[in-house]
Coordinates of C-alpha atoms and ligand atoms in Angstrom, one line a residue:
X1 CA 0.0 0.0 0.0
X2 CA 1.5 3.2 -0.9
X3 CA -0.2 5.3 1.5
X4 CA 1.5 3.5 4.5
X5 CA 5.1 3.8 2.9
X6 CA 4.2 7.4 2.4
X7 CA 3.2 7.8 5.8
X8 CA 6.2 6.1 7.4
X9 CA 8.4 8.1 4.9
X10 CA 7.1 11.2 6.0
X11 CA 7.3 10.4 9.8
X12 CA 11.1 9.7 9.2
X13 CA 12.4 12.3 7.2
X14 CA 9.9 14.5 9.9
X15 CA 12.9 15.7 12.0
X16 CA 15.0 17.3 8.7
X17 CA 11.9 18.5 7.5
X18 CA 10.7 20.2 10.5
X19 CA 14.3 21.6 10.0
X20 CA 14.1 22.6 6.9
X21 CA 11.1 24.6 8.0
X22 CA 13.0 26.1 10.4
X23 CA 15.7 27.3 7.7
X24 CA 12.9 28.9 5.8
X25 CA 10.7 30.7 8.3
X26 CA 14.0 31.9 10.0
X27 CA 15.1 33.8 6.6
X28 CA 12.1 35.3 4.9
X29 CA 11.7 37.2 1.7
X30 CA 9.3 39.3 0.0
X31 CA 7.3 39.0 -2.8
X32 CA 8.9 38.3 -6.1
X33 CA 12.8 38.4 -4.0
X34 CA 12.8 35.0 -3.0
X35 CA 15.8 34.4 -4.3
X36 CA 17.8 32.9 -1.1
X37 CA 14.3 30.5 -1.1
X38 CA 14.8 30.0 -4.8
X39 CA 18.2 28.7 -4.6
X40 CA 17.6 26.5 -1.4
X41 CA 14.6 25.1 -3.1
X42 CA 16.9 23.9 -6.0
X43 CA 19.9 22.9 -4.0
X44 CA 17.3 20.8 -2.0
X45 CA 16.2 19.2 -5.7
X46 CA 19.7 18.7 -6.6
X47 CA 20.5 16.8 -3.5
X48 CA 17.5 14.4 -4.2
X49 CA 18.8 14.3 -7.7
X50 CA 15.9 16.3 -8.7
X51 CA 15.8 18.2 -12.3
X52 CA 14.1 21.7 -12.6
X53 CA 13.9 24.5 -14.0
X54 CA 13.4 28.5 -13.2
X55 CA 10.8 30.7 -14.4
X56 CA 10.0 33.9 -13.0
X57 CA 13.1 34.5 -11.7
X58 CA 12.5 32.7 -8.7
X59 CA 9.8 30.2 -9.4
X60 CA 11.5 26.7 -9.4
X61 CA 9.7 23.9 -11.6
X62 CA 10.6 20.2 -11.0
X63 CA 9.3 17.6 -13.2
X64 CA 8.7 14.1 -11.7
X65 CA 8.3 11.0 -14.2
X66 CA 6.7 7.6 -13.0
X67 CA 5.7 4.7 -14.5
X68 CA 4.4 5.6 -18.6
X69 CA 1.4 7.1 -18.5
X70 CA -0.5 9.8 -19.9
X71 CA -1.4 10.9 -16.3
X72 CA -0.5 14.7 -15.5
X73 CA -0.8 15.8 -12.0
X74 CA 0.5 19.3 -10.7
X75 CA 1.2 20.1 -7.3
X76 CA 1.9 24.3 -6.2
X77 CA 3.9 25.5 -3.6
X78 CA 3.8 29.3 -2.7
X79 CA 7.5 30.6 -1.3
X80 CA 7.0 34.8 -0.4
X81 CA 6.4 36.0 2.6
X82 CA 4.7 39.1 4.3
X83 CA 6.4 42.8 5.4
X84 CA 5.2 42.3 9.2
X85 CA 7.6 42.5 12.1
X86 CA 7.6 39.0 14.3
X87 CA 7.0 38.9 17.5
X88 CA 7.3 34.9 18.2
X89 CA 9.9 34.2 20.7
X90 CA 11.4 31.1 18.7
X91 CA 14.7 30.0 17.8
X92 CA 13.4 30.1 14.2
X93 CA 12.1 33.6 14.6
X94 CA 12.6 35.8 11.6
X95 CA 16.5 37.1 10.6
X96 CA 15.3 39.7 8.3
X97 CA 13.8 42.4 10.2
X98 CA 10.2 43.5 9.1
X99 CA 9.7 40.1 7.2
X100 CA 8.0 37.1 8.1
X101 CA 6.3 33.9 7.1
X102 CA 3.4 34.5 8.7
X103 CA 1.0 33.1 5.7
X104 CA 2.9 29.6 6.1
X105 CA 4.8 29.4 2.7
X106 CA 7.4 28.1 4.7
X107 CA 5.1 25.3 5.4
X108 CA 3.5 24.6 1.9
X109 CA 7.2 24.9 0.5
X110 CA 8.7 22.3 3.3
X111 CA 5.9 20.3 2.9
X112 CA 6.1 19.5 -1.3
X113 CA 10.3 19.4 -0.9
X114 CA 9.2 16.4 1.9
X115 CA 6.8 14.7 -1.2
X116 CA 9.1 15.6 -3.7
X117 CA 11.9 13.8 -2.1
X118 CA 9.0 10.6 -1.5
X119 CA 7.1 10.4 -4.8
X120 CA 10.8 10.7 -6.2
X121 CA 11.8 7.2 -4.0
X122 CA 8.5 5.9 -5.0
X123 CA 8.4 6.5 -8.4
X124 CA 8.1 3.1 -9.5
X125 CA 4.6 2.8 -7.7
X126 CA 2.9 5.6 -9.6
X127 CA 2.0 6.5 -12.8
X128 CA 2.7 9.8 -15.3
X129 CA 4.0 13.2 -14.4
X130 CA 4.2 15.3 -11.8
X131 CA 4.9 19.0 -12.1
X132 CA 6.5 19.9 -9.0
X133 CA 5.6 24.1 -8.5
X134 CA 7.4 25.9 -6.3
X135 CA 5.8 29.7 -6.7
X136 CA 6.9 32.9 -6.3
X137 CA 5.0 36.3 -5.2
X138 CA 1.2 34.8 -4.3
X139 CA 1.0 37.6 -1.6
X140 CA 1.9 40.3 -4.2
X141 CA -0.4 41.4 -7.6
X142 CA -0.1 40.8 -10.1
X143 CA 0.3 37.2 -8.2
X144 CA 3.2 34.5 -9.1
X145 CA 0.8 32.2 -10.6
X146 CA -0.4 34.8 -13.5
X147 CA 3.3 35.2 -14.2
X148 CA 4.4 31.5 -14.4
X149 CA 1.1 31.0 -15.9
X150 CA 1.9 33.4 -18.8
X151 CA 5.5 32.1 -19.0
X152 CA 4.4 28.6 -20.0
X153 CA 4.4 26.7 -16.5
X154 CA 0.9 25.2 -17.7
X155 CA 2.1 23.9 -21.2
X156 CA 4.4 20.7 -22.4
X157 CA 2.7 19.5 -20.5
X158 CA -0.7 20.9 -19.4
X159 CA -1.6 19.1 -16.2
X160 CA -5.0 17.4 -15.6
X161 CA -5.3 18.5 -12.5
X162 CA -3.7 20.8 -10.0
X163 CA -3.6 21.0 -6.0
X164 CA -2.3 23.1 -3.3
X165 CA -3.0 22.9 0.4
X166 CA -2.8 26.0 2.9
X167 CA -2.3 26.3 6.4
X168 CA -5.3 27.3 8.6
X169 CA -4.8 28.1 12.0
X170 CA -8.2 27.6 13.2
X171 CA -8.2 24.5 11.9
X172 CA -6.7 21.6 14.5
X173 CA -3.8 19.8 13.7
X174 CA -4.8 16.8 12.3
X175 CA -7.5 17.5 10.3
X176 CA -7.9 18.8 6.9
X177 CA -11.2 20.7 5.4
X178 CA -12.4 20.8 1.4
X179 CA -15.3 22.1 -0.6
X180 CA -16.0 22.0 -4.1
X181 CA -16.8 25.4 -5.9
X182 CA -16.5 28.9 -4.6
X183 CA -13.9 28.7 -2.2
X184 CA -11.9 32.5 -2.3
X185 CA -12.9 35.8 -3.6
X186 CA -11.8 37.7 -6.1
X187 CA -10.0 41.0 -5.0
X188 CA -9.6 44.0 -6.9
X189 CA -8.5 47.6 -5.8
X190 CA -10.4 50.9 -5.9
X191 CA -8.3 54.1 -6.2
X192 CA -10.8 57.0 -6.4
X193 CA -9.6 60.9 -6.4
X194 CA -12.3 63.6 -5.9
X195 CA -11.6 66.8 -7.5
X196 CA -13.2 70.0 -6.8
X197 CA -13.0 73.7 -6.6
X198 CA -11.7 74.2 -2.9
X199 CA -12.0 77.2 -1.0
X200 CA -12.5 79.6 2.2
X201 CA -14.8 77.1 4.5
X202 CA -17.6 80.1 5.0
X203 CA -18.1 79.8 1.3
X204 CA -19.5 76.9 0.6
X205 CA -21.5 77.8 -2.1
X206 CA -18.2 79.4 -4.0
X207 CA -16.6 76.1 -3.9
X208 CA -17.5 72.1 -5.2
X209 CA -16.8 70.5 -2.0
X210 CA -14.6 67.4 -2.6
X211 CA -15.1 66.4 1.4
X212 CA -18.8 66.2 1.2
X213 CA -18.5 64.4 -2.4
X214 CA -16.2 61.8 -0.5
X215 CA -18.5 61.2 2.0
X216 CA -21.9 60.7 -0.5
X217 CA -19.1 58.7 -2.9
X218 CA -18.5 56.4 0.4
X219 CA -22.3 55.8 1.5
X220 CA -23.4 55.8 -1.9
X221 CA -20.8 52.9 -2.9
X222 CA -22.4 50.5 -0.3
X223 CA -25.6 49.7 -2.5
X224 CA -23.5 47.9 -5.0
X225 CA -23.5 45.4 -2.3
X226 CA -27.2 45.6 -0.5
X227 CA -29.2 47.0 -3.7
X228 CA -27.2 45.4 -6.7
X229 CA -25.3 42.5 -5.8
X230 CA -27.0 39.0 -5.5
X231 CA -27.7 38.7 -1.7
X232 CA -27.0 34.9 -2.4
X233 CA -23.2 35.6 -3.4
X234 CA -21.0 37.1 -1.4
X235 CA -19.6 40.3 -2.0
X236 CA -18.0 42.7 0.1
X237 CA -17.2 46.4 -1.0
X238 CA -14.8 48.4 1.8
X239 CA -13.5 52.1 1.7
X240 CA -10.0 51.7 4.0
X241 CA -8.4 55.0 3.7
X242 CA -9.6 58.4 3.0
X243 CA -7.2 61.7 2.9
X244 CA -7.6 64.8 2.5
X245 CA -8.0 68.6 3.5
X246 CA -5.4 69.8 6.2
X247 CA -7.1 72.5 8.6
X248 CA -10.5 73.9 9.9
X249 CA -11.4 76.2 7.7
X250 CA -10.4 75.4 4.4
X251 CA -12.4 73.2 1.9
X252 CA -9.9 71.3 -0.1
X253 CA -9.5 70.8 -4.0
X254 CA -8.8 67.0 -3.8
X255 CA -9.7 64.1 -1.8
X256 CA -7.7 60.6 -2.8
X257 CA -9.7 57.0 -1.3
X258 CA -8.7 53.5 -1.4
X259 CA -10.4 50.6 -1.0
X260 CA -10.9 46.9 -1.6
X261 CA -13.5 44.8 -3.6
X262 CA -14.4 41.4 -3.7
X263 CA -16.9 38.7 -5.1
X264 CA -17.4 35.0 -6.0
X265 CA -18.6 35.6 -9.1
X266 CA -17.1 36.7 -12.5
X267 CA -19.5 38.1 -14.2
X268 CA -21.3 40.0 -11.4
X269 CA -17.8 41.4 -10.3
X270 CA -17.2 42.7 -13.7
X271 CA -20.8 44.2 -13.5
X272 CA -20.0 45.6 -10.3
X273 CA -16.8 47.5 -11.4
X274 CA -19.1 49.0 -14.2
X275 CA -21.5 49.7 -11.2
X276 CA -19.0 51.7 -9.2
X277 CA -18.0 54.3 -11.8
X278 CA -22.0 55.1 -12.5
X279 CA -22.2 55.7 -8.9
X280 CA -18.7 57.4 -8.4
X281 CA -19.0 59.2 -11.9
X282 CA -22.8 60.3 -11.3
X283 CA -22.4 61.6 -7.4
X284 CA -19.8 63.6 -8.5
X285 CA -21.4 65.4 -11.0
X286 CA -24.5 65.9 -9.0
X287 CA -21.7 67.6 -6.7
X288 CA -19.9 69.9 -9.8
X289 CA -16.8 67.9 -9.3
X290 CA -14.5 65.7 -10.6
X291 CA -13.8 62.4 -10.1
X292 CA -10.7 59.9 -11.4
X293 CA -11.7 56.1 -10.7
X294 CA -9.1 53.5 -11.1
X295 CA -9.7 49.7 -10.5
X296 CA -6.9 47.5 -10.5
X297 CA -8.0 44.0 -11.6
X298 CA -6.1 41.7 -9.0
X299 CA -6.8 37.6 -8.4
X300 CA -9.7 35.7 -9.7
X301 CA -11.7 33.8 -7.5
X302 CA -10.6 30.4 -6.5
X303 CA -13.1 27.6 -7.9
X304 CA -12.3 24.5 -7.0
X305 CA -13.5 21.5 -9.3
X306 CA -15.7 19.2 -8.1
X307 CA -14.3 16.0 -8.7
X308 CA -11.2 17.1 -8.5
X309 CA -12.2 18.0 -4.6
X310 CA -13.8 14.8 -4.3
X311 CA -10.7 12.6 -5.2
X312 CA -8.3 14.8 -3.2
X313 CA -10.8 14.7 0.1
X314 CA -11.1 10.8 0.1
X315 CA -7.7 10.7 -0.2
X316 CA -7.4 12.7 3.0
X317 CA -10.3 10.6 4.2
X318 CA -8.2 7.5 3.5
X319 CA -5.2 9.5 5.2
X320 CA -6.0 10.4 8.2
X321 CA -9.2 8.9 8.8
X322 CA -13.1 10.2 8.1
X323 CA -13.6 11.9 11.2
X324 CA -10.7 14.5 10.6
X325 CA -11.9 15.6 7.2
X326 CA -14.2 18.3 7.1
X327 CA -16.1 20.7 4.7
X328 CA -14.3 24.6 4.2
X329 CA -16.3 27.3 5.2
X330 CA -15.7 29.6 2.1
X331 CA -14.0 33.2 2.4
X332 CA -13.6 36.2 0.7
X333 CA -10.2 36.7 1.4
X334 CA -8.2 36.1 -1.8
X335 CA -5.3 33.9 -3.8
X336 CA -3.6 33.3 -7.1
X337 CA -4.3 30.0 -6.7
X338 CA -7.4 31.4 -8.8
X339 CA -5.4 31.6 -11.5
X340 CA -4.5 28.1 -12.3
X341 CA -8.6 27.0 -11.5
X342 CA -9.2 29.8 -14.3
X343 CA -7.6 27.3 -16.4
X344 CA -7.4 23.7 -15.3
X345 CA -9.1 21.6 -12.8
X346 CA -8.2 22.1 -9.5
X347 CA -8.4 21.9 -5.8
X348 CA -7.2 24.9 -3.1
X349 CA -7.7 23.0 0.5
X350 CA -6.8 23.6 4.0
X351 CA -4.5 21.9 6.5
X352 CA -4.9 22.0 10.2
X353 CA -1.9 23.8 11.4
X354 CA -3.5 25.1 14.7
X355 CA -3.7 23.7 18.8
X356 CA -5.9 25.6 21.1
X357 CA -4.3 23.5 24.2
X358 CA -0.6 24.5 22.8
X359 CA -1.9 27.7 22.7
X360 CA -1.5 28.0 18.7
X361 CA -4.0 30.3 17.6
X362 CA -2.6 33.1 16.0
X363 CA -4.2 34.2 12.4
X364 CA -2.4 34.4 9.1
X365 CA -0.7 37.6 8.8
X366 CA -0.6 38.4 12.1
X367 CA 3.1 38.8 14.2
X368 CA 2.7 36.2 16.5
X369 CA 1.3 33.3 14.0
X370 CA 2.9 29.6 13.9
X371 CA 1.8 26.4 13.5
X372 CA 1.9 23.3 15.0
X373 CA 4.8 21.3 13.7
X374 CA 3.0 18.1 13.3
X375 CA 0.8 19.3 10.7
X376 CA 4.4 19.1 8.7
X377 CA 4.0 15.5 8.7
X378 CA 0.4 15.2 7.3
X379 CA 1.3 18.1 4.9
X380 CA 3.9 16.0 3.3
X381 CA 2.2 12.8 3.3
X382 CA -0.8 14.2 1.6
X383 CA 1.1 16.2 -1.2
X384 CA 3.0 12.9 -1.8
X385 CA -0.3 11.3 -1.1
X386 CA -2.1 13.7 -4.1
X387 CA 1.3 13.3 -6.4
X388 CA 0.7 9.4 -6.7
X389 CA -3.2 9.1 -6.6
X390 CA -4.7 12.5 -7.3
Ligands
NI401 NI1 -1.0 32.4 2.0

């Protein structure tokens, strides 16, 4: 049975891999500069005798070959990590001062070196190709995955099927969650300027008050969600920043907002972003100002494929039991991941990387987040696990 030797595998290379984790949380890099990472990655594959190659700069792409078969399985990685200062107390704690893995791409990156090295021993007990991706910049737009995707990582050859796990800290160690469908929003950004005549603050009516064309611009926005957007699809629409005007008195001539938009839904959130400028466009005319808009398409939603789902979560079921596999709960927080399920089957799912009795319960992207080790172990087993039955 290949899903006991991948287990026992995995729990005895867990000690160097636990390690290796170490090695990467403990020396960080941003988006799109992974470069240390990058090499690491490929010194790791050149130990195991491993052959790859770069794209992106930093993205590292090993192909795995089994027994002849027409079978094309991909599995993705993500390497980047965040600009946040830690605050664990760990030896592993963070070298590079304001960066840190605290999205777990040290995790997902430790965990497919672990299955690379496994699938690579086992190779005579499963069929095809794997494509082995270790990704650059997912925390960053325009997102590693549209980049490698335009560079080609999808062709010669296009995989059937691609997976990637994440860490979830409010998940227990142990168990893993999937659903089929909807899983991630998409995220685009709003950059909106307001520009007006500005003037003395006792003259109102001598000036076209930006402030006050903010403020309708802000209230005005939030019907896109509650008047025009399915209520049976999530949505969310948030103003974060507003700036402008500098003293008491004075009405200023420009206002500059930012904010955040996302859906589950392709063709609504196109819709939408036509939606936005009528209301942005329109209130500031009714105001005798001006108004630049600027939307800046980011990630895609992430839809997972059904079947695809289905064979990767009774392979967790057959991994670590029944009991310990669960359905997602779906969020609008975002991922490239998107991109890849834009074009081939796929299946985003989360691994159990949190321990309320140890105490483990930090979000992502927060400065005190970690995980709980063992989830290394399942992490590896599963990626091998998807590499060989998927
Ligand atoms: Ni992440």
């Amino acid at each position: 049975m290949i899903q006991e030797t991948i287990k026992a595998l995995a729990a005895s290379y867990f000690e160097e891999y636990r390690s290796i984790r170490h090695h990467l949380h403990a020396n960080p890099e941003l988006s799109f500069k992974e470069y240390q990472t990058s090499k690491f990655v490929q010194s790791q594959l050149n130990h195991l005798g491993i052959s790859h190659t770069i794209l992106g700069e930093t993205g590292v792409i090993a192909i795995l070959k089994g027994r002849p078969s027409d079978r094309i399985i991909a599995l993705r990685a993500d390497m980047d990590a965040l600009p946040i200062h830690e605050e664990n107390n760990v030896a592993y704690a963070s070298k590079n001062d304001g960066v840190m893995h605290a999205c777990g791409h040290d995790v997902h990156t430790t965990c497919l070196l672990g299955a690379a090295r496994i699938l690579n021993e086992l190779k005579d007990q499963w069929d095809g190709t794997i494509k082995l991706i270790f990704q650059p910049g997912e925390e960053k737009n325009p997102g590693g995955a549209s980049i490698l995707i335009k560079e080609g990582v999808l062709n010669d050859p296009t995989p059937q099927r691609i997976y990637a796990q994440h860490v979830h800290p409010q998940l227990e160690v142990g168990r893993m969650n999937f659903a089929a469908g909807k899983v991630m929003a998409s995220a685009d950004e709003i950059y909106i300027t307001v520009k007006g005549k500005g003037g003395h603050a006792a003259k109102p009516n001598l000036t076209s008050d930006t402030i006050l064309t903010a403020s309708q611009i802000v209230v005005a926005l939030q019907q896109v969600i509650s008047r025009n957007n399915n209520p049976l699809s999530p949505s969310v629409l948030s103003i974060c920043t507003i700036q402008g005007g500098f003293t008491t008195n004075v009405i200023p001539s420009e206002v500059k907002m930012m904010g955040t938009f996302r859906a589950m839904n392709e063709k609504w959130r196109f819709e939408a972003h036509n939606r936005i400028r009528t209301i942005i466009e329109s209130t500031a005319k009714a105001n005798g100002a001006e108004v630049e808009l600027e939307i800046s398409i980011g990630y895609p939603s992430v839809i997972n494929d059904a079947d695809t789902t289905s064979v990767a979560s009774s392979l967790a079921s057959s991994l670590i039991g029944e009991a310990l596999v669960g359905e997602a709960e779906i969020s609008l927080g975002a991922e490239d991941f998107g991109f890849y399920t834009q074009e081939i089957p796929g299946c985003f799912f989360r691994l159990g990387t949190g321990n309320i009795k140890k105490g483990i319960v930090s979000g992502v992207h927060t400065p005190t987040f970690d995980i709980d080790e063992d989830a290394i172990k399942i992490g590896i087993s599963m990626m091998a696990y998807l590499g060989a039955r998927g």
